[in-house]
Coordinates of C-alpha atoms and ligand atoms in Angstrom, one line a residue:
M520 CA 0.0 11.8 25.4
H521 CA 1.3 8.8 23.4
I522 CA 0.7 8.2 19.7
L523 CA 1.2 5.3 18.3
H524 CA 1.9 4.9 14.3
V525 CA 1.0 1.6 12.4
V526 CA 2.4 1.2 9.1
G527 CA 3.3 -1.8 7.0
A528 CA 3.2 -1.5 3.3
R529 CA 5.1 1.1 0.7
P530 CA 2.0 4.0 0.3
N531 CA 1.9 4.1 4.0
F532 CA 5.7 5.9 4.0
M533 CA 5.5 9.0 2.4
K534 CA 2.1 9.2 4.6
A535 CA 3.1 8.8 8.1
A536 CA 6.8 10.9 7.5
P537 CA 5.1 14.2 7.6
V538 CA 3.1 13.5 10.5
L539 CA 5.8 11.9 12.7
R540 CA 7.8 15.4 11.9
A541 CA 4.9 17.3 12.6
L542 CA 3.7 15.6 16.3
G543 CA 7.7 15.7 16.9
K544 CA 8.0 19.2 17.6
R545 CA 5.0 19.1 20.4
M546 CA 7.0 18.6 23.6
H547 CA 4.0 16.9 25.7
V548 CA 3.6 14.2 23.2
R549 CA 5.5 10.7 22.8
Q550 CA 5.4 8.9 19.7
S551 CA 6.3 4.6 18.8
L552 CA 5.9 3.7 15.4
V553 CA 4.8 -0.2 14.5
H554 CA 6.0 -1.6 11.0
T555 CA 3.7 -4.6 10.5
G556 CA 6.5 -5.8 7.8
Q557 CA 3.6 -6.0 5.3
H558 CA 6.5 -4.8 3.0
Y559 CA 10.1 -5.8 3.9
D560 CA 12.2 -5.5 0.6
V561 CA 15.0 -3.1 0.9
N562 CA 13.4 -1.0 -2.0
M563 CA 9.8 -1.3 -0.9
S564 CA 10.3 0.1 2.8
D565 CA 13.9 0.6 4.0
V566 CA 14.6 3.0 1.5
F567 CA 12.1 4.8 2.2
F568 CA 12.6 5.0 5.6
R569 CA 16.1 6.4 4.9
Q570 CA 15.0 8.5 2.7
L571 CA 11.8 10.2 4.4
G572 CA 14.1 10.1 7.5
I573 CA 11.3 8.5 9.3
P574 CA 12.9 6.8 12.6
T575 CA 13.6 3.0 12.8
P576 CA 10.4 1.4 13.9
D577 CA 10.0 1.1 18.1
V578 CA 8.5 -2.7 16.6
N579 CA 8.5 -4.7 13.7
L580 CA 6.0 -7.6 13.1
G581 CA 7.6 -9.2 10.4
V582 CA 4.0 -10.4 9.3
G583 CA 5.4 -10.6 5.2
S584 CA 3.4 -11.6 2.6
G585 CA 0.2 -14.2 2.8
S586 CA -3.7 -14.3 1.8
H587 CA -5.3 -11.4 2.6
A588 CA -7.1 -13.5 5.6
R589 CA -4.0 -14.5 6.4
Q590 CA -2.0 -12.0 6.3
T591 CA -4.4 -9.5 8.2
A592 CA -5.0 -11.8 10.7
E593 CA -1.6 -12.5 11.3
I594 CA -1.1 -8.2 11.5
M595 CA -4.2 -7.9 14.3
N596 CA -2.4 -11.0 16.2
G597 CA 1.0 -9.2 16.4
L598 CA -0.4 -5.8 17.4
E599 CA -2.7 -7.1 20.2
G600 CA 0.3 -7.6 22.0
V601 CA 1.5 -4.3 21.4
M602 CA -1.0 -2.0 21.9
L603 CA -1.7 -3.9 25.6
E604 CA 1.9 -3.3 26.6
R605 CA 2.6 -0.6 25.2
K606 CA -0.9 1.4 25.7
P607 CA -1.1 4.3 23.4
D608 CA -3.6 7.1 24.2
V609 CA -4.2 7.5 20.1
V610 CA -3.2 5.0 17.5
L611 CA -2.8 6.4 13.7
V612 CA -3.6 4.3 10.6
Y613 CA -2.7 5.3 6.9
G614 CA -4.4 4.6 4.0
D615 CA -6.1 1.7 2.9
V616 CA -3.7 -1.2 3.0
N617 CA -4.3 -4.1 4.5
S618 CA -2.2 -3.0 7.9
T619 CA -4.8 0.1 7.9
V620 CA -8.0 -2.1 8.5
A621 CA -5.9 -4.6 10.7
A622 CA -4.7 -1.9 13.2
A623 CA -8.4 -0.5 13.3
L624 CA -10.1 -3.6 14.2
V625 CA -7.3 -4.3 17.2
C626 CA -7.6 -0.6 18.4
A627 CA -11.8 -0.2 18.4
K628 CA -11.8 -3.8 20.0
L629 CA -9.3 -2.6 22.8
L630 CA -11.4 0.9 22.9
I631 CA -8.1 2.4 21.7
T632 CA -9.0 5.8 19.9
V633 CA -8.1 5.4 16.5
A634 CA -7.0 8.4 14.1
H635 CA -7.7 7.2 10.2
V636 CA -5.2 9.8 8.1
E637 CA -6.6 9.7 4.1
A638 CA -10.2 8.9 5.5
G639 CA -13.0 8.8 3.4
L640 CA -11.7 8.2 -0.3
R641 CA -14.1 5.8 -2.2
S642 CA -13.9 3.9 -5.4
F643 CA -17.3 2.6 -5.1
D644 CA -15.6 -1.0 -6.2
R645 CA -16.2 -3.5 -3.6
T646 CA -14.1 -6.0 -6.0
M647 CA -10.8 -3.6 -4.9
P648 CA -9.7 -5.3 -1.7
E649 CA -8.3 -1.4 -0.8
E650 CA -12.1 -0.6 -1.0
V651 CA -13.1 -2.7 1.9
N652 CA -10.1 -2.2 4.2
R653 CA -11.6 1.9 3.5
I654 CA -15.0 1.2 4.2
V655 CA -14.0 -0.9 7.5
T656 CA -11.3 1.6 8.6
D657 CA -13.5 4.7 8.7
Q658 CA -16.6 3.4 10.3
L659 CA -14.1 1.9 12.8
A660 CA -12.5 5.5 13.2
D661 CA -12.8 7.8 16.0
I662 CA -11.4 10.4 14.3
L663 CA -11.3 10.6 10.5
L664 CA -8.6 12.5 8.3
T665 CA -10.0 13.5 5.4
P666 CA -7.8 15.0 2.0
S667 CA -10.8 16.7 -0.1
E668 CA -14.0 17.8 0.4
D669 CA -15.3 14.2 -1.8
G670 CA -13.9 12.5 1.7
D671 CA -16.2 14.4 3.7
R672 CA -19.4 13.3 1.6
N673 CA -18.8 10.0 1.3
L674 CA -18.7 9.8 4.9
R675 CA -21.8 11.7 5.6
A676 CA -23.2 9.2 3.9
E677 CA -22.1 6.3 5.4
G678 CA -23.5 8.0 8.6
I679 CA -20.3 9.2 10.6
A680 CA -21.4 12.2 12.6
A681 CA -20.0 15.3 11.4
E682 CA -17.5 16.2 14.4
K683 CA -15.4 13.3 13.5
I684 CA -14.6 14.6 10.1
H685 CA -11.3 16.9 10.0
R686 CA -10.9 17.9 6.7
V687 CA -6.8 18.9 6.4
G688 CA -5.6 18.0 2.6
N689 CA -3.0 15.8 1.5
V690 CA -0.6 14.5 3.4
M691 CA 1.3 12.5 0.7
I692 CA 2.3 16.0 -0.6
D693 CA 3.9 16.9 2.2
S694 CA 6.4 14.4 1.5
L695 CA 6.1 15.4 -2.4
V696 CA 7.3 18.9 -1.6
E697 CA 10.3 18.3 1.0
L698 CA 12.1 16.1 -1.6
L699 CA 11.3 17.6 -4.7
P700 CA 14.4 19.8 -4.6
A701 CA 16.6 16.4 -4.0
T702 CA 15.4 15.0 -7.7
A703 CA 17.7 17.5 -8.7
D704 CA 20.6 15.4 -8.0
V705 CA 19.1 12.1 -9.7
P706 CA 21.1 11.6 -13.0
R707 CA 18.8 10.2 -16.4
N708 CA 20.6 7.3 -16.8
G709 CA 19.6 5.4 -20.1
L710 CA 15.9 8.1 -20.2
A711 CA 15.4 9.5 -23.5
D712 CA 14.3 12.8 -23.9
Q713 CA 10.6 11.8 -24.0
Y714 CA 9.4 8.8 -21.9
A715 CA 6.1 7.6 -20.8
L716 CA 6.6 6.1 -17.3
V717 CA 4.2 3.1 -16.6
T718 CA 3.4 1.3 -13.3
L719 CA 0.9 -1.8 -12.8
H720 CA 0.0 -3.5 -9.6
R721 CA -3.5 -4.0 -9.0
P722 CA -4.8 -7.4 -9.2
S723 CA -7.2 -6.4 -12.0
N724 CA -4.5 -5.4 -14.5
V725 CA -1.9 -7.8 -13.2
D726 CA -3.3 -11.2 -11.5
D727 CA -4.7 -12.6 -14.7
S728 CA -2.4 -13.3 -17.1
A729 CA -4.1 -13.1 -20.5
T730 CA -4.9 -9.5 -19.0
L731 CA -1.4 -8.4 -18.3
N732 CA -0.3 -10.6 -21.5
G733 CA -3.0 -7.7 -23.3
I734 CA -1.5 -4.5 -21.2
I735 CA 2.1 -5.4 -22.2
E736 CA 2.0 -6.2 -26.2
M737 CA 0.2 -2.6 -25.9
L738 CA 3.1 -0.8 -24.1
V739 CA 4.9 -2.9 -26.9
E740 CA 3.0 -1.1 -29.3
L741 CA 3.5 1.8 -27.4
S742 CA 7.3 1.9 -27.3
A743 CA 7.6 2.0 -31.1
A744 CA 5.8 5.9 -30.3
I745 CA 8.0 6.9 -27.3
Q746 CA 10.4 5.2 -24.9
V747 CA 8.7 2.9 -22.3
V748 CA 9.7 3.4 -18.8
F749 CA 8.4 0.6 -16.3
P750 CA 9.7 0.0 -12.5
V751 CA 8.4 -3.3 -12.0
H752 CA 6.7 -4.4 -8.7
P753 CA 7.4 -7.8 -7.6
R754 CA 3.5 -8.8 -7.5
T755 CA 4.1 -7.4 -11.5
R756 CA 7.5 -9.2 -11.7
Q757 CA 6.5 -12.7 -10.7
R758 CA 3.3 -12.3 -13.2
M759 CA 5.5 -11.0 -16.1
E760 CA 8.1 -14.2 -15.6
T761 CA 4.7 -16.7 -16.9
L762 CA 3.9 -14.0 -19.8
T763 CA 4.2 -14.9 -23.5
A764 CA 4.6 -11.3 -24.5
D765 CA 8.1 -10.3 -26.1
F766 CA 9.3 -7.2 -23.7
S767 CA 12.5 -7.0 -24.6
R768 CA 11.3 -3.0 -25.7
L769 CA 10.4 -1.7 -22.6
H770 CA 12.7 -0.4 -20.4
L771 CA 12.4 -2.4 -17.3
L772 CA 13.7 -0.9 -13.8
E773 CA 13.6 -2.7 -10.3
P774 CA 11.1 -0.9 -8.1
L775 CA 12.5 2.5 -7.4
P776 CA 13.4 4.7 -3.9
Y777 CA 11.3 7.5 -3.3
I778 CA 13.2 10.0 -4.7
E779 CA 14.2 8.6 -7.7
F780 CA 10.6 7.7 -8.5
L781 CA 10.0 11.3 -7.8
A782 CA 12.6 12.4 -10.0
L783 CA 11.4 10.4 -13.0
Q784 CA 7.5 11.2 -13.0
K785 CA 8.3 15.1 -12.8
N786 CA 10.1 14.5 -16.1
A787 CA 8.3 12.2 -17.7
T788 CA 6.0 13.0 -20.8
V789 CA 3.5 10.7 -19.5
V790 CA 2.5 8.6 -16.7
I791 CA 0.5 5.7 -17.3
T792 CA -0.6 3.9 -13.9
D793 CA -3.0 2.1 -12.2
S794 CA -1.6 3.2 -8.7
G795 CA -4.0 5.6 -6.3
G796 CA -1.2 8.0 -5.1
I797 CA 1.0 8.5 -8.5
Q798 CA -2.6 10.0 -9.8
E799 CA -2.2 12.6 -6.9
E800 CA 1.4 12.9 -7.3
T801 CA 0.9 13.8 -11.2
T802 CA -1.9 16.0 -10.4
Y803 CA 0.7 18.2 -8.1
L804 CA 3.1 17.8 -10.4
G805 CA 1.3 19.1 -13.4
V806 CA 2.5 15.9 -15.6
P807 CA -0.6 13.8 -17.8
C808 CA -1.6 11.1 -15.8
L809 CA -3.4 8.1 -17.7
T810 CA -4.8 5.7 -15.4
M811 CA -5.1 2.2 -16.3
R812 CA -8.6 1.8 -14.3
D813 CA -12.6 1.8 -14.3
N814 CA -12.8 4.3 -11.5
T815 CA -10.5 6.4 -8.8
E816 CA -11.6 6.4 -5.3
R817 CA -9.6 10.1 -6.2
P818 CA -11.9 11.3 -8.1
I819 CA -10.6 15.5 -7.9
T820 CA -7.5 13.9 -9.7
V821 CA -10.3 13.8 -12.7
E822 CA -12.2 17.0 -11.9
M823 CA -9.6 19.4 -11.1
G824 CA -5.9 17.5 -11.8
T825 CA -4.6 15.8 -15.1
N826 CA -5.5 13.1 -14.5
I827 CA -7.9 10.5 -17.0
L828 CA -9.1 7.4 -16.5
I829 CA -8.8 5.2 -19.2
G830 CA -9.8 1.4 -18.2
Q831 CA -8.0 -1.5 -19.6
S832 CA -8.5 -0.1 -23.4
G833 CA -5.1 -0.2 -25.8
R834 CA -6.8 2.0 -28.2
R835 CA -7.2 4.5 -25.9
L836 CA -4.0 4.6 -24.4
L837 CA -2.5 4.8 -27.8
D838 CA -4.7 8.0 -28.7
E839 CA -4.3 9.6 -25.2
V840 CA -0.5 9.4 -26.0
Q841 CA -0.5 10.6 -29.4
R842 CA -2.9 13.7 -28.1
I843 CA -0.1 14.3 -25.6
L844 CA 2.4 14.6 -27.7
R845 CA 0.6 16.9 -30.2
G846 CA 0.9 19.2 -27.7
E847 CA -2.9 18.4 -26.3
A848 CA -2.2 16.8 -22.9
K849 CA -5.3 17.9 -20.5
V850 CA -4.1 21.0 -18.3
G851 CA -4.9 20.8 -14.0
V852 CA -5.1 22.9 -11.3
V853 CA -3.6 22.0 -8.0
P854 CA -6.6 21.0 -5.2
P855 CA -6.8 23.1 -2.5
L856 CA -5.1 22.1 1.1
W857 CA -2.7 19.8 -1.4
D858 CA 0.0 22.8 0.5
G859 CA 2.4 20.9 2.2
Y860 CA 1.1 21.8 5.7
T861 CA -1.3 18.4 6.2
G862 CA 1.4 17.0 8.5
E863 CA 0.7 20.1 10.8
R864 CA -2.7 20.1 10.9
I865 CA -3.1 16.8 11.9
A866 CA -0.8 17.8 14.8
E867 CA -2.8 20.4 15.8
I868 CA -6.5 18.4 15.6
L869 CA -4.5 15.6 17.3
C870 CA -3.1 18.0 20.2
G871 CA -4.4 21.5 19.5
A872 CA -6.8 23.3 22.3
G873 CA -9.6 20.9 23.6
A874 CA -7.7 17.5 22.5
D875 CA -7.5 15.4 25.1
F876 CA -7.3 11.7 24.2
T877 CA -5.7 10.8 27.3
G878 CA -6.9 9.1 30.6
A879 CA -9.9 10.3 32.1
S880 CA -11.2 11.9 28.8
A881 CA -10.6 8.7 26.9
G882 CA -12.7 6.7 29.8
V883 CA -15.5 9.2 29.3
R884 CA -15.2 8.2 25.5
M885 CA -15.2 4.6 25.8
A886 CA -18.1 4.7 28.6
G887 CA -19.7 6.6 25.9
R888 CA -19.7 3.9 22.8
Ligands
LIG865 C1 -0.3 -3.9 -1.4 C2 -1.0 -3.3 -0.9 C3 -1.9 -2.0 -2.1 C4 -0.6 -1.4 -2.6 C5 0.7 -2.1 -2.5 C6 1.3 -0.4 -2.9 C7 -2.9 -4.3 0.5 C8 -4.8 -5.4 0.2 N1 -2.1 -4.0 -0.8 O1 -0.2 -4.3 -2.4 O2 -2.9 -1.1 -1.3 O3 -1.2 -0.5 -3.2 O4 0.8 -2.8 -1.4 O5 2.5 -1.5 -3.0 O6 -2.8 -4.4 1.7 N2 6.3 -8.9 -2.3 C9 7.3 -8.5 -2.2 N3 8.4 -8.0 -1.4 C10 7.9 -7.2 -0.6 C11 6.4 -7.1 -0.6 C12 5.8 -8.1 -1.7 O7 8.2 -9.4 -2.9 O8 8.5 -5.9 0.1 C13 5.6 -9.6 -3.0 C14 4.8 -10.7 -2.6 O9 5.3 -12.1 -3.3 C15 3.6 -10.4 -2.0 C16 3.5 -9.6 -3.4 O10 4.4 -9.0 -3.7 O11 2.4 -12.3 -2.1 C17 1.9 -8.5 -3.4 O12 2.1 -7.7 -2.2 P1 1.0 -7.7 -1.0 O13 1.5 -6.9 0.5 O14 0.6 -8.9 -0.9 O15 0.5 -6.5 -1.9 P2 0.5 -5.5 -2.8 O16 0.6 -6.1 -4.1 O17 1.9 -5.0 -2.5

């Protein structure tokens, strides 16, 4: 069986690594890896491949940045030739980035079986580009691998047949479990005993200068109470260069490698973010998380974990941090199947008894579409 993985952006890499490893143990599986090049800076891509032990991609499309339409179209254009040449039996796509939806579209048109890792998540907010990517990818996928029960429910509500849905757990937690011991060696350069770790890159928070300026001013105010450590995403850095706010009191860093960022999360007093994955990582680590969004596609982190949605309200942010500093942080539990074995469960579904996506059976499936 030939399984081809498509990855492209930073949050894909920690999801693909455990699946590549688990499938690598199966003698009858041949794997190929395609990097679309959506993310291309060394510290947004290569360093993650190195730390997560991901092999060098067989193909790098090198599409780079662009508008949504252009980037998605260029990925599709590049992937079509790769699929026709390599003829995989199954293509695995990850998460909700433009590379994910582009690959699902190409494979659906070529009648290649698509498995979506992290299926079923919904913010119910179509102003988020990722929400559009999630909905389209799930409608096109043949195998939907969900992290939690809400994912199954969302898919069934959209008319997806129950037999296509497999709850496997949170694959990103596999990478976290694997590399958490390595964080012990990361030096605490310039960090106070207590600090707030900040990440911001959602268009809704950073693309509008007035909004971003307000958020930065709020973080500067927060820095009077606690050190603010802020590794800045390239999208956010570009916008910050045009701001009037004086952010010299913030401890700004370049985007960090996986292990270094995990160490920062593990030791943080509080994490302030608009990332999806970080809401999950903090829930696993038991670190308080304040999410600067009005909604989340990962509600389980609010229901069971340490996450609180605070929107863009500065007052709320300062109040919640004060509460945490008083020792009254929200306490959570780790959701079911966030256990480090999701990659194995995915490999079992793709290769286990009764699974045959090769040759004749794929033909039957194609004829039945
Ligand atoms: C993308 C994903 C988002 C994910 C995020 C994680 C989509 C729609 N968005 O957003 O879901 O949470 O990645 O990082 O797929 N840039 C660089 N170097 C890079 C990559 C990007 O400098 O290696 C700059 C470019 O100027 C680019 C901008 O960052 O225009 C945004 O990159 P893009 O890939 O379009 O979206 P992200 O904001 O990174």
